mmCIF file of C-alpha atoms in Angstrom:
data_model
loop_
_atom_site.group_PDB
_atom_site.id
_atom_site.type_symbol
_atom_site.label_atom_id
_atom_site.label_comp_id
_atom_site.label_asym_id
_atom_site.label_seq_id
_atom_site.Cartn_x
_atom_site.Cartn_y
_atom_site.Cartn_z
ATOM 1 C CA UNK F 1 15.906 11.075 6.113
ATOM 2 C CA UNK F 2 14.615 13.100 9.035
ATOM 3 C CA UNK F 3 17.315 14.378 11.374
ATOM 4 C CA UNK F 4 16.973 15.989 14.826
ATOM 5 C CA UNK F 5 18.207 19.449 13.840
ATOM 6 C CA UNK F 6 15.317 21.525 15.239
ATOM 7 C CA UNK F 7 14.683 22.644 18.772
ATOM 8 C CA UNK F 8 12.157 20.420 20.511
ATOM 9 C CA UNK F 9 9.511 23.167 20.666
ATOM 10 C CA UNK F 10 9.770 24.048 16.982
ATOM 11 C CA UNK F 11 9.777 20.396 15.967
ATOM 12 C CA UNK F 12 6.697 19.675 18.102
ATOM 13 C CA UNK F 13 4.869 22.623 16.530
ATOM 14 C CA UNK F 14 5.773 21.391 13.069
ATOM 15 C CA UNK F 15 4.708 17.778 13.585
ATOM 16 C CA UNK F 16 1.397 18.708 15.196
ATOM 17 C CA UNK F 17 0.497 20.636 12.045
ATOM 18 C CA UNK F 18 0.095 17.412 10.082
ATOM 19 C CA UNK F 19 -2.825 16.238 12.206
ATOM 20 C CA UNK F 20 -6.092 16.702 10.321
ATOM 21 C CA UNK F 21 -8.774 14.628 12.066
ATOM 22 C CA UNK F 22 -11.245 16.563 14.227
ATOM 23 C CA UNK F 23 -11.158 15.920 17.967
ATOM 24 C CA UNK F 24 -14.427 13.955 17.996
ATOM 25 C CA UNK F 25 -12.689 11.094 16.184
ATOM 26 C CA UNK F 26 -11.318 10.265 19.626
ATOM 27 C CA UNK F 27 -14.786 9.114 20.665
ATOM 28 C CA UNK F 28 -14.248 5.976 18.570
ATOM 29 C CA UNK F 29 -12.243 4.684 21.516
ATOM 30 C CA UNK F 30 -15.541 4.503 23.422
ATOM 31 C CA UNK F 31 -18.192 3.489 20.883
ATOM 32 C CA UNK F 32 -16.012 2.195 18.017
ATOM 33 C CA UNK F 33 -18.536 2.495 15.172
ATOM 34 C CA UNK F 34 -17.218 3.174 11.662
ATOM 35 C CA UNK F 35 -18.461 2.600 8.107
ATOM 36 C CA UNK F 36 -15.977 1.597 5.389
ATOM 37 C CA UNK F 37 -16.610 3.093 1.944
ATOM 38 C CA UNK F 38 -15.255 0.792 -0.780
ATOM 39 C CA UNK F 39 -15.381 -2.988 -1.134
ATOM 40 C CA UNK F 40 -12.882 -3.299 -3.961
ATOM 41 C CA UNK F 41 -9.396 -4.762 -3.655
ATOM 42 C CA UNK F 42 -8.302 -2.595 -0.732
ATOM 43 C CA UNK F 43 -11.613 -2.833 1.089
ATOM 44 C CA UNK F 44 -11.758 -6.611 0.881
ATOM 45 C CA UNK F 45 -8.222 -6.871 2.251
ATOM 46 C CA UNK F 46 -8.683 -4.579 5.262
ATOM 47 C CA UNK F 47 -12.369 -4.780 6.219
ATOM 48 C CA UNK F 48 -11.966 -8.156 8.019
ATOM 49 C CA UNK F 49 -9.284 -6.590 10.251
ATOM 50 C CA UNK F 50 -11.426 -3.498 10.847
ATOM 51 C CA UNK F 51 -14.347 -5.744 11.830
ATOM 52 C CA UNK F 52 -12.246 -7.154 14.684
ATOM 53 C CA UNK F 53 -11.705 -3.670 16.100
ATOM 54 C CA UNK F 54 -14.863 -1.715 15.329
ATOM 55 C CA UNK F 55 -18.628 -2.018 15.108
ATOM 56 C CA UNK F 56 -19.484 -1.838 11.386
ATOM 57 C CA UNK F 57 -23.244 -1.651 10.747
ATOM 58 C CA UNK F 58 -22.933 -1.846 6.943
ATOM 59 C CA UNK F 59 -20.621 -1.066 4.035
ATOM 60 C CA UNK F 60 -20.839 1.572 1.311
ATOM 61 C CA UNK F 61 -19.917 1.077 -2.329
ATOM 62 C CA UNK F 62 -21.471 2.785 -5.333
ATOM 63 C CA UNK F 63 -20.575 0.123 -7.872
ATOM 64 C CA UNK F 64 -20.723 -3.201 -6.043
ATOM 65 C CA UNK F 65 -23.213 -5.713 -7.482
ATOM 66 C CA UNK F 66 -23.184 -7.845 -4.318
ATOM 67 C CA UNK F 67 -25.806 -7.156 -1.660
ATOM 68 C CA UNK F 68 -23.625 -8.529 1.130
ATOM 69 C CA UNK F 69 -19.869 -8.673 1.672
ATOM 70 C CA UNK F 70 -18.396 -10.334 4.783
ATOM 71 C CA UNK F 71 -21.983 -10.767 5.972
ATOM 72 C CA UNK F 72 -22.599 -7.003 5.939
ATOM 73 C CA UNK F 73 -25.143 -5.175 3.772
ATOM 74 C CA UNK F 74 -23.632 -3.106 0.967
ATOM 75 C CA UNK F 75 -25.402 0.196 0.308
ATOM 76 C CA UNK F 76 -24.652 2.977 -2.122
ATOM 77 C CA UNK F 77 -24.024 6.431 -0.699
ATOM 78 C CA UNK F 78 -27.537 7.696 -1.418
ATOM 79 C CA UNK F 79 -29.046 4.764 0.481
ATOM 80 C CA UNK F 80 -26.702 5.393 3.419
ATOM 81 C CA UNK F 81 -27.294 9.151 3.737
ATOM 82 C CA UNK F 82 -30.068 9.124 6.337
ATOM 83 C CA UNK F 83 -28.157 6.766 8.636
ATOM 84 C CA UNK F 84 -24.929 8.741 8.319
ATOM 85 C CA UNK F 85 -26.640 12.009 9.149
ATOM 86 C CA UNK F 86 -28.671 10.611 12.049
ATOM 87 C CA UNK F 87 -25.859 8.693 13.708
ATOM 88 C CA UNK F 88 -22.951 10.916 12.655
ATOM 89 C CA UNK F 89 -20.838 7.851 11.890
ATOM 90 C CA UNK F 90 -17.282 8.271 10.728
ATOM 91 C CA UNK F 91 -16.665 6.982 7.210
ATOM 92 C CA UNK F 92 -13.328 5.370 6.314
ATOM 93 C CA UNK F 93 -12.695 5.378 2.567
ATOM 94 C CA UNK F 94 -10.933 2.119 1.703
ATOM 95 C CA UNK F 95 -9.747 2.919 -1.820
ATOM 96 C CA UNK F 96 -6.666 4.100 -3.666
ATOM 97 C CA UNK F 97 -5.938 7.820 -3.859
ATOM 98 C CA UNK F 98 -7.428 8.557 -7.285
ATOM 99 C CA UNK F 99 -10.705 6.841 -6.343
ATOM 100 C CA UNK F 100 -10.701 8.661 -3.018
ATOM 101 C CA UNK F 101 -10.659 12.010 -4.800
ATOM 102 C CA UNK F 102 -13.918 11.116 -6.581
ATOM 103 C CA UNK F 103 -15.540 9.881 -3.375
ATOM 104 C CA UNK F 104 -14.356 12.984 -1.534
ATOM 105 C CA UNK F 105 -16.083 15.231 -4.063
ATOM 106 C CA UNK F 106 -19.283 13.200 -3.794
ATOM 107 C CA UNK F 107 -19.241 13.277 0.011
ATOM 108 C CA UNK F 108 -18.638 17.020 0.038
ATOM 109 C CA UNK F 109 -21.493 17.577 -2.396
ATOM 110 C CA UNK F 110 -23.771 15.984 0.213
ATOM 111 C CA UNK F 111 -22.431 18.321 2.885
ATOM 112 C CA UNK F 112 -19.916 16.020 4.599
ATOM 113 C CA UNK F 113 -16.545 17.454 5.615
ATOM 114 C CA UNK F 114 -13.225 15.736 4.979
ATOM 115 C CA UNK F 115 -11.353 14.736 8.138
ATOM 116 C CA UNK F 116 -14.420 15.573 10.208
ATOM 117 C CA UNK F 117 -16.971 13.164 8.766
ATOM 118 C CA UNK F 118 -14.752 10.999 6.562
ATOM 119 C CA UNK F 119 -11.126 10.352 5.645
ATOM 120 C CA UNK F 120 -8.995 7.988 3.607
ATOM 121 C CA UNK F 121 -7.877 4.723 5.249
ATOM 122 C CA UNK F 122 -4.215 5.690 5.305
ATOM 123 C CA UNK F 123 -4.843 8.818 7.369
ATOM 124 C CA UNK F 124 -7.195 6.970 9.693
ATOM 125 C CA UNK F 125 -4.860 4.053 10.373
ATOM 126 C CA UNK F 126 -1.826 6.258 10.977
ATOM 127 C CA UNK F 127 -3.187 9.413 12.604
ATOM 128 C CA UNK F 128 -6.051 7.935 14.605
ATOM 129 C CA UNK F 129 -3.973 5.144 16.097
ATOM 130 C CA UNK F 130 -1.137 7.516 16.980
ATOM 131 C CA UNK F 131 -3.299 10.206 18.581
ATOM 132 C CA UNK F 132 -5.773 8.048 20.458
ATOM 133 C CA UNK F 133 -3.943 4.760 20.947
ATOM 134 C CA UNK F 134 -0.313 5.811 20.966
ATOM 135 C CA UNK F 135 0.503 3.141 18.375
ATOM 136 C CA UNK F 136 2.288 3.096 15.036
ATOM 137 C CA UNK F 137 -0.250 1.476 12.696
ATOM 138 C CA UNK F 138 0.100 1.550 8.914
ATOM 139 C CA UNK F 139 -2.455 0.709 6.257
ATOM 140 C CA UNK F 140 -0.224 -0.968 3.660
ATOM 141 C CA UNK F 141 3.450 -1.768 3.150
ATOM 142 C CA UNK F 142 5.151 -3.631 0.315
ATOM 143 C CA UNK F 143 8.482 -5.377 0.156
ATOM 144 C CA UNK F 144 10.089 -6.161 -3.188
ATOM 145 C CA UNK F 145 11.750 -9.567 -2.944
ATOM 146 C CA UNK F 146 13.030 -10.260 -6.460
ATOM 147 C CA UNK F 147 13.591 -8.743 -9.881
ATOM 148 C CA UNK F 148 13.275 -12.167 -11.514
ATOM 149 C CA UNK F 149 10.116 -12.487 -13.572
ATOM 150 C CA UNK F 150 8.523 -14.823 -16.077
ATOM 151 C CA UNK F 151 7.627 -11.793 -18.212
ATOM 152 C CA UNK F 152 9.631 -8.899 -19.631
ATOM 153 C CA UNK F 153 7.048 -6.131 -19.720
ATOM 154 C CA UNK F 154 8.244 -3.103 -21.618
ATOM 155 C CA UNK F 155 6.381 -0.679 -19.349
ATOM 156 C CA UNK F 156 6.849 -2.441 -16.017
ATOM 157 C CA UNK F 157 6.750 0.216 -13.314
ATOM 158 C CA UNK F 158 9.268 -1.800 -11.318
ATOM 159 C CA UNK F 159 11.680 -1.471 -14.280
ATOM 160 C CA UNK F 160 12.777 -5.107 -14.029
ATOM 161 C CA UNK F 161 13.245 -5.568 -17.776
ATOM 162 C CA UNK F 162 15.790 -2.724 -17.681
ATOM 163 C CA UNK F 163 17.812 -4.253 -14.835
ATOM 164 C CA UNK F 164 21.296 -5.420 -15.863
ATOM 165 C CA UNK F 165 20.620 -8.716 -14.073
ATOM 166 C CA UNK F 166 17.603 -10.432 -12.585
ATOM 167 C CA UNK F 167 18.176 -11.500 -9.007
ATOM 168 C CA UNK F 168 16.518 -12.504 -5.751
ATOM 169 C CA UNK F 169 17.042 -10.340 -2.705
ATOM 170 C CA UNK F 170 18.905 -12.483 -0.188
ATOM 171 C CA UNK F 171 16.723 -14.197 2.429
ATOM 172 C CA UNK F 172 18.800 -12.936 5.372
ATOM 173 C CA UNK F 173 18.635 -9.410 4.007
ATOM 174 C CA UNK F 174 14.856 -9.720 3.813
ATOM 175 C CA UNK F 175 14.542 -11.131 7.334
ATOM 176 C CA UNK F 176 16.636 -8.272 8.689
ATOM 177 C CA UNK F 177 14.379 -5.836 6.863
ATOM 178 C CA UNK F 178 11.252 -7.383 8.418
ATOM 179 C CA UNK F 179 12.800 -7.200 11.891
ATOM 180 C CA UNK F 180 13.781 -3.540 11.530
ATOM 181 C CA UNK F 181 10.319 -2.656 10.245
ATOM 182 C CA UNK F 182 8.437 -4.332 13.083
ATOM 183 C CA UNK F 183 10.831 -2.861 15.620
ATOM 184 C CA UNK F 184 9.257 0.499 14.704
ATOM 185 C CA UNK F 185 5.730 -0.452 13.630
ATOM 186 C CA UNK F 186 3.098 -1.986 15.906
ATOM 187 C CA UNK F 187 0.691 -3.193 13.227
ATOM 188 C CA UNK F 188 0.118 -3.080 9.464
ATOM 189 C CA UNK F 189 -3.207 -3.939 7.856
ATOM 190 C CA UNK F 190 -1.548 -5.304 4.706
ATOM 191 C CA UNK F 191 1.947 -6.591 4.093
ATOM 192 C CA UNK F 192 2.536 -7.360 0.420
ATOM 193 C CA UNK F 193 5.364 -9.311 -1.202
ATOM 194 C CA UNK F 194 6.057 -8.515 -4.839
ATOM 195 C CA UNK F 195 8.644 -8.569 -7.583
ATOM 196 C CA UNK F 196 9.223 -9.279 -10.404
ATOM 197 C CA UNK F 197 7.362 -12.525 -9.869
ATOM 198 C CA UNK F 198 7.551 -13.450 -6.149
ATOM 199 C CA UNK F 199 6.830 -17.141 -6.811
ATOM 200 C CA UNK F 200 10.239 -17.267 -8.550
ATOM 201 C CA UNK F 201 12.140 -16.360 -5.404
ATOM 202 C CA UNK F 202 14.038 -19.478 -4.394
ATOM 203 C CA UNK F 203 13.150 -18.951 -0.726
ATOM 204 C CA UNK F 204 9.547 -17.777 -1.048
ATOM 205 C CA UNK F 205 8.298 -20.485 1.331
ATOM 206 C CA UNK F 206 10.837 -19.456 3.974
ATOM 207 C CA UNK F 207 9.966 -15.775 3.516
ATOM 208 C CA UNK F 208 6.245 -16.384 4.108
ATOM 209 C CA UNK F 209 6.973 -18.692 7.039
ATOM 210 C CA UNK F 210 9.237 -16.103 8.691
ATOM 211 C CA UNK F 211 6.628 -13.353 8.388
ATOM 212 C CA UNK F 212 3.828 -15.644 9.496
ATOM 213 C CA UNK F 213 5.609 -17.262 12.441
ATOM 214 C CA UNK F 214 7.145 -14.113 13.867
ATOM 215 C CA UNK F 215 4.703 -11.332 13.015
ATOM 216 C CA UNK F 216 1.313 -12.952 12.394
ATOM 217 C CA UNK F 217 -0.353 -11.014 15.219
ATOM 218 C CA UNK F 218 0.946 -7.727 13.820
ATOM 219 C CA UNK F 219 -0.188 -8.191 10.211
ATOM 220 C CA UNK F 220 -3.813 -8.042 9.152
ATOM 221 C CA UNK F 221 -3.199 -9.715 5.794
ATOM 222 C CA UNK F 222 -0.158 -11.102 3.984
ATOM 223 C CA UNK F 223 -0.527 -10.532 0.244
ATOM 224 C CA UNK F 224 1.414 -11.751 -2.747
ATOM 225 C CA UNK F 225 1.174 -10.252 -6.243
ATOM 226 C CA UNK F 226 1.669 -12.676 -9.130
ATOM 227 C CA UNK F 227 1.154 -12.691 -12.892
ATOM 228 C CA UNK F 228 -0.408 -16.164 -12.747
ATOM 229 C CA UNK F 229 2.267 -17.942 -14.775
ATOM 230 C CA UNK F 230 3.984 -19.881 -11.972
ATOM 231 C CA UNK F 231 2.367 -22.870 -10.292
ATOM 232 C CA UNK F 232 3.281 -23.075 -6.565
ATOM 233 C CA UNK F 233 4.271 -26.525 -5.334
ATOM 234 C CA UNK F 234 2.313 -28.438 -2.701
ATOM 235 C CA UNK F 235 4.592 -27.471 0.192
ATOM 236 C CA UNK F 236 4.261 -23.800 -0.654
ATOM 237 C CA UNK F 237 0.492 -24.124 -0.988
ATOM 238 C CA UNK F 238 0.314 -25.588 2.523
ATOM 239 C CA UNK F 239 2.357 -22.696 3.908
ATOM 240 C CA UNK F 240 0.155 -20.175 2.119
ATOM 241 C CA UNK F 241 -2.944 -21.803 3.598
ATOM 242 C CA UNK F 242 -1.419 -21.881 7.065
ATOM 243 C CA UNK F 243 -0.709 -18.146 7.066
ATOM 244 C CA UNK F 244 -3.813 -17.243 5.041
ATOM 245 C CA UNK F 245 -1.877 -15.566 2.245
ATOM 246 C CA UNK F 246 -4.015 -13.812 -0.359
ATOM 247 C CA UNK F 247 -2.752 -13.940 -3.954
ATOM 248 C CA UNK F 248 -3.558 -11.077 -6.302
ATOM 249 C CA UNK F 249 -3.179 -12.328 -9.865
ATOM 250 C CA UNK F 250 -2.600 -9.748 -12.591
ATOM 251 C CA UNK F 251 -4.136 -10.988 -15.845
ATOM 252 C CA UNK F 252 -2.119 -9.841 -18.872
ATOM 253 C CA UNK F 253 -3.750 -12.187 -21.385
ATOM 254 C CA UNK F 254 -4.852 -9.167 -23.416
ATOM 255 C CA UNK F 255 -1.268 -9.028 -24.756
ATOM 256 C CA UNK F 256 0.420 -12.238 -23.572
ATOM 257 C CA UNK F 257 -0.801 -15.666 -24.688
ATOM 258 C CA UNK F 258 -0.963 -17.686 -21.469
ATOM 259 C CA UNK F 259 -4.670 -18.073 -20.796
ATOM 260 C CA UNK F 260 -4.422 -21.863 -20.330
ATOM 261 C CA UNK F 261 -1.608 -21.499 -17.780
ATOM 262 C CA UNK F 262 -3.470 -18.752 -15.930
ATOM 263 C CA UNK F 263 -6.614 -20.868 -15.701
ATOM 264 C CA UNK F 264 -4.620 -23.799 -14.269
ATOM 265 C CA UNK F 265 -3.015 -21.564 -11.629
ATOM 266 C CA UNK F 266 -6.381 -20.079 -10.683
ATOM 267 C CA UNK F 267 -7.920 -23.554 -10.511
ATOM 268 C CA UNK F 268 -5.064 -24.644 -8.246
ATOM 269 C CA UNK F 269 -5.791 -21.731 -5.908
ATOM 270 C CA UNK F 270 -9.472 -22.650 -5.798
ATOM 271 C CA UNK F 271 -8.862 -26.341 -5.113
ATOM 272 C CA UNK F 272 -6.401 -25.558 -2.317
ATOM 273 C CA UNK F 273 -8.569 -22.940 -0.633
ATOM 274 C CA UNK F 274 -6.152 -20.067 -1.286
ATOM 275 C CA UNK F 275 -7.854 -16.671 -1.199
ATOM 276 C CA UNK F 276 -7.167 -15.047 -4.540
ATOM 277 C CA UNK F 277 -8.339 -12.351 -6.917
ATOM 278 C CA UNK F 278 -7.836 -12.207 -10.664
ATOM 279 C CA UNK F 279 -7.343 -8.603 -11.742
ATOM 280 C CA UNK F 280 -7.727 -7.885 -15.467
ATOM 281 C CA UNK F 281 -4.909 -5.595 -16.606
ATOM 282 C CA UNK F 282 -5.669 -4.214 -20.050
ATOM 283 C CA UNK F 283 -3.959 -0.835 -19.932
ATOM 284 C CA UNK F 284 -1.189 0.810 -17.945
ATOM 285 C CA UNK F 285 0.220 4.252 -17.619
ATOM 286 C CA UNK F 286 3.700 4.410 -19.083
ATOM 287 C CA UNK F 287 5.900 5.696 -16.258
ATOM 288 C CA UNK F 288 8.753 6.287 -18.794
ATOM 289 C CA UNK F 289 11.761 6.103 -16.444
ATOM 290 C CA UNK F 290 14.530 4.999 -16.874
ATOM 291 C CA UNK F 291 14.300 5.951 -20.534
ATOM 292 C CA UNK F 292 15.240 9.543 -21.230
ATOM 293 C CA UNK F 293 12.034 11.201 -22.340
ATOM 294 C CA UNK F 294 10.297 12.524 -19.260
ATOM 295 C CA UNK F 295 11.090 15.420 -16.974
ATOM 296 C CA UNK F 296 8.880 17.625 -14.829
ATOM 297 C CA UNK F 297 9.463 21.201 -13.749
ATOM 298 C CA UNK F 298 7.126 20.787 -10.753
ATOM 299 C CA UNK F 299 8.143 17.512 -9.084
ATOM 300 C CA UNK F 300 6.367 18.321 -5.818
ATOM 301 C CA UNK F 301 2.976 18.755 -7.504
ATOM 302 C CA UNK F 302 3.740 15.805 -9.780
ATOM 303 C CA UNK F 303 4.308 13.574 -6.751
ATOM 304 C CA UNK F 304 1.089 14.802 -5.123
ATOM 305 C CA UNK F 305 -0.933 14.004 -8.234
ATOM 306 C CA UNK F 306 0.663 10.582 -8.491
ATOM 307 C CA UNK F 307 -0.762 9.755 -5.076
ATOM 308 C CA UNK F 308 1.089 6.433 -5.013
ATOM 309 C CA UNK F 309 -0.375 4.160 -2.344
ATOM 310 C CA UNK F 310 2.244 1.409 -2.630
ATOM 311 C CA UNK F 311 4.793 2.338 0.009
ATOM 312 C CA UNK F 312 7.849 0.093 0.318
ATOM 313 C CA UNK F 313 10.201 -0.950 3.060
ATOM 314 C CA UNK F 314 13.559 -2.263 1.905
ATOM 315 C CA UNK F 315 16.816 -2.653 3.820
ATOM 316 C CA UNK F 316 15.182 -1.071 6.854
ATOM 317 C CA UNK F 317 14.251 2.121 5.011
ATOM 318 C CA UNK F 318 10.852 3.431 3.997
ATOM 319 C CA UNK F 319 10.344 4.426 0.375
ATOM 320 C CA UNK F 320 7.285 6.442 -0.570
ATOM 321 C CA UNK F 321 6.667 4.208 -3.592
ATOM 322 C CA UNK F 322 7.730 0.783 -4.846
ATOM 323 C CA UNK F 323 9.332 2.177 -8.038
ATOM 324 C CA UNK F 324 11.674 4.338 -5.934
ATOM 325 C CA UNK F 325 13.067 1.261 -4.194
ATOM 326 C CA UNK F 326 13.163 -0.800 -7.406
ATOM 327 C CA UNK F 327 15.059 1.920 -9.283
ATOM 328 C CA UNK F 328 17.643 2.143 -6.517
ATOM 329 C CA UNK F 329 17.961 -1.601 -5.890
ATOM 330 C CA UNK F 330 17.802 -2.979 -9.429
ATOM 331 C CA UNK F 331 19.065 -0.111 -11.597
ATOM 332 C CA UNK F 332 21.463 1.689 -9.284
ATOM 333 C CA UNK F 333 19.459 4.917 -9.514
ATOM 334 C CA UNK F 334 21.166 7.586 -7.417
ATOM 335 C CA UNK F 335 18.738 9.773 -5.545
ATOM 336 C CA UNK F 336 19.206 11.951 -2.481
ATOM 337 C CA UNK F 337 19.804 10.595 1.004
ATOM 338 C CA UNK F 338 16.548 12.132 2.234
ATOM 339 C CA UNK F 339 14.470 10.238 -0.350
ATOM 340 C CA UNK F 340 14.015 7.445 2.175
ATOM 341 C CA UNK F 341 13.380 7.303 5.910
ATOM 342 C CA UNK F 342 15.941 5.217 7.786
ATOM 343 C CA UNK F 343 13.946 3.372 10.455
ATOM 344 C CA UNK F 344 16.933 2.544 12.645
ATOM 345 C CA UNK F 345 18.131 6.157 12.809
ATOM 346 C CA UNK F 346 14.575 7.407 13.191
ATOM 347 C CA UNK F 347 14.052 5.189 16.230
ATOM 348 C CA UNK F 348 17.432 6.024 17.736
ATOM 349 C CA UNK F 349 17.086 9.809 17.375
ATOM 350 C CA UNK F 350 13.470 10.257 18.452
ATOM 351 C CA UNK F 351 10.999 9.248 21.116
ATOM 352 C CA UNK F 352 8.456 6.568 20.154
ATOM 353 C CA UNK F 353 5.812 9.243 19.595
ATOM 354 C CA UNK F 354 7.963 11.536 17.456
ATOM 355 C CA UNK F 355 9.457 8.628 15.516
ATOM 356 C CA UNK F 356 5.894 7.502 14.688
ATOM 357 C CA UNK F 357 5.003 11.041 13.626
ATOM 358 C CA UNK F 358 7.987 11.005 11.266
ATOM 359 C CA UNK F 359 6.781 7.737 9.738
ATOM 360 C CA UNK F 360 3.269 9.132 9.385
ATOM 361 C CA UNK F 361 4.515 12.362 7.801
ATOM 362 C CA UNK F 362 6.663 10.469 5.351
ATOM 363 C CA UNK F 363 3.960 8.055 4.198
ATOM 364 C CA UNK F 364 1.372 10.823 3.856
ATOM 365 C CA UNK F 365 3.668 12.641 1.428
ATOM 366 C CA UNK F 366 5.820 14.971 3.554
ATOM 367 C CA UNK F 367 8.882 12.990 2.548
ATOM 368 C CA UNK F 368 11.610 15.624 3.031
ATOM 369 C CA UNK F 369 12.313 19.358 3.014
ATOM 370 C CA UNK F 370 12.085 19.460 -0.798
ATOM 371 C CA UNK F 371 8.655 17.834 -0.747
ATOM 372 C CA UNK F 372 9.322 15.189 -3.396
ATOM 373 C CA UNK F 373 11.362 12.115 -4.214
ATOM 374 C CA UNK F 374 14.300 12.425 -6.588
ATOM 375 C CA UNK F 375 12.735 9.817 -8.860
ATOM 376 C CA UNK F 376 9.682 12.061 -9.336
ATOM 377 C CA UNK F 377 11.730 14.213 -11.715
ATOM 378 C CA UNK F 378 12.303 11.216 -13.999
ATOM 379 C CA UNK F 379 9.233 9.005 -13.522
ATOM 380 C CA UNK F 380 5.937 9.956 -15.192
ATOM 381 C CA UNK F 381 4.008 8.313 -12.360
ATOM 382 C CA UNK F 382 0.439 7.054 -12.347
ATOM 383 C CA UNK F 383 -1.378 10.289 -11.556
ATOM 384 C CA UNK F 384 -3.858 12.428 -13.421
ATOM 385 C CA UNK F 385 -1.057 14.403 -15.101
ATOM 386 C CA UNK F 386 0.149 11.288 -16.949
ATOM 387 C CA UNK F 387 -1.907 10.623 -20.089
ATOM 388 C CA UNK F 388 0.499 8.066 -21.576
ATOM 389 C CA UNK F 389 -1.868 5.087 -21.801
ATOM 390 C CA UNK F 390 -0.296 1.880 -23.122
ATOM 391 C CA UNK F 391 -1.444 -1.754 -23.399
ATOM 392 C CA UNK F 392 -0.565 -3.722 -20.286
ATOM 393 C CA UNK F 393 2.046 -6.442 -20.474
ATOM 394 C CA UNK F 394 3.614 -5.660 -23.867
ATOM 395 C CA UNK F 395 6.819 -7.687 -23.968
ATOM 396 C CA UNK F 396 10.380 -6.658 -24.724
ATOM 397 C CA UNK F 397 11.970 -9.067 -27.155
ATOM 398 C CA UNK F 398 14.773 -11.179 -25.762
ATOM 399 C CA UNK F 399 18.175 -9.685 -26.465
ATOM 400 C CA UNK F 400 16.775 -6.145 -26.754
#
């Protein structure tokens, strides 16, 4: 974790070096016009919140078949070029890291400059809000609530099939975690609950209610990731509707025979007006850990290539990726103390501004002095340097 061991002047010089956006981004305070690039899963979750804050004339997406999304025209980049050049609009890329790299190359080929003309959502939400609003705003945070699951996927990147026991994280422990998080963070565009299978948590209704009742005005979207095997009861469905929870259903029917069950769950979501997406999962990258069989000699570069965009908060500490928390919580993986950022200590030791800078640094990849998480030496990750492609959802036999 970050500790106040530097002189104030040296620390200030160091933290200012992470700022990348050009000064003219500050003009958004006055005119507030941006253009999101990407209407996939991330875009559809955050664009409604962005529409409340900014003037969005249209959306950009090179592969979308829909002409309108959220009532806005969807153009490809070529169609948008003249407008972007004439109006000098800032483009916010609402995609995961590996897709961003492709879009970045395309934008640069047309003469646009990263962090001057465009940037990824995570940098925008964190840096722009800190520098020009003085707020701690994050793009996406996950909380793992259970290791219990209806599947035992051999290559699960949360490692739940390797856990010595499957268990729910205690409801009071989770509530305390939420409170610590929002004591440091002003707003998060997406807050996602996951497992395991979150619908198996015995207190899932109470968890959603607590988040919704207490922090609804500080969360753009509450998400829940499910495998589509568990049917929520009527009371839970009412709570999900009340707090407008979006369910992201991973479809593993390419390897697991549960198509009929999945269709019933999806039909239930439709009939009850629950926003949901079915995401076909045909292949995964085998992250390897905790099996002995992977090690990297360049963990810092390995972590950069992984570009994990699923940051976790658990027990009041930030973890750069969900697998890091899962390995520690469910498997007893022993990393270094500075793998996580303790939010209570961070708030106590720093001013609001500097504490927010520490959070921003951490989530943008400057996690510690070493520059990588301990787990990066053992986990193959999901980056371009991992070519271990495996079928999604392959099951471990019971008793193995």
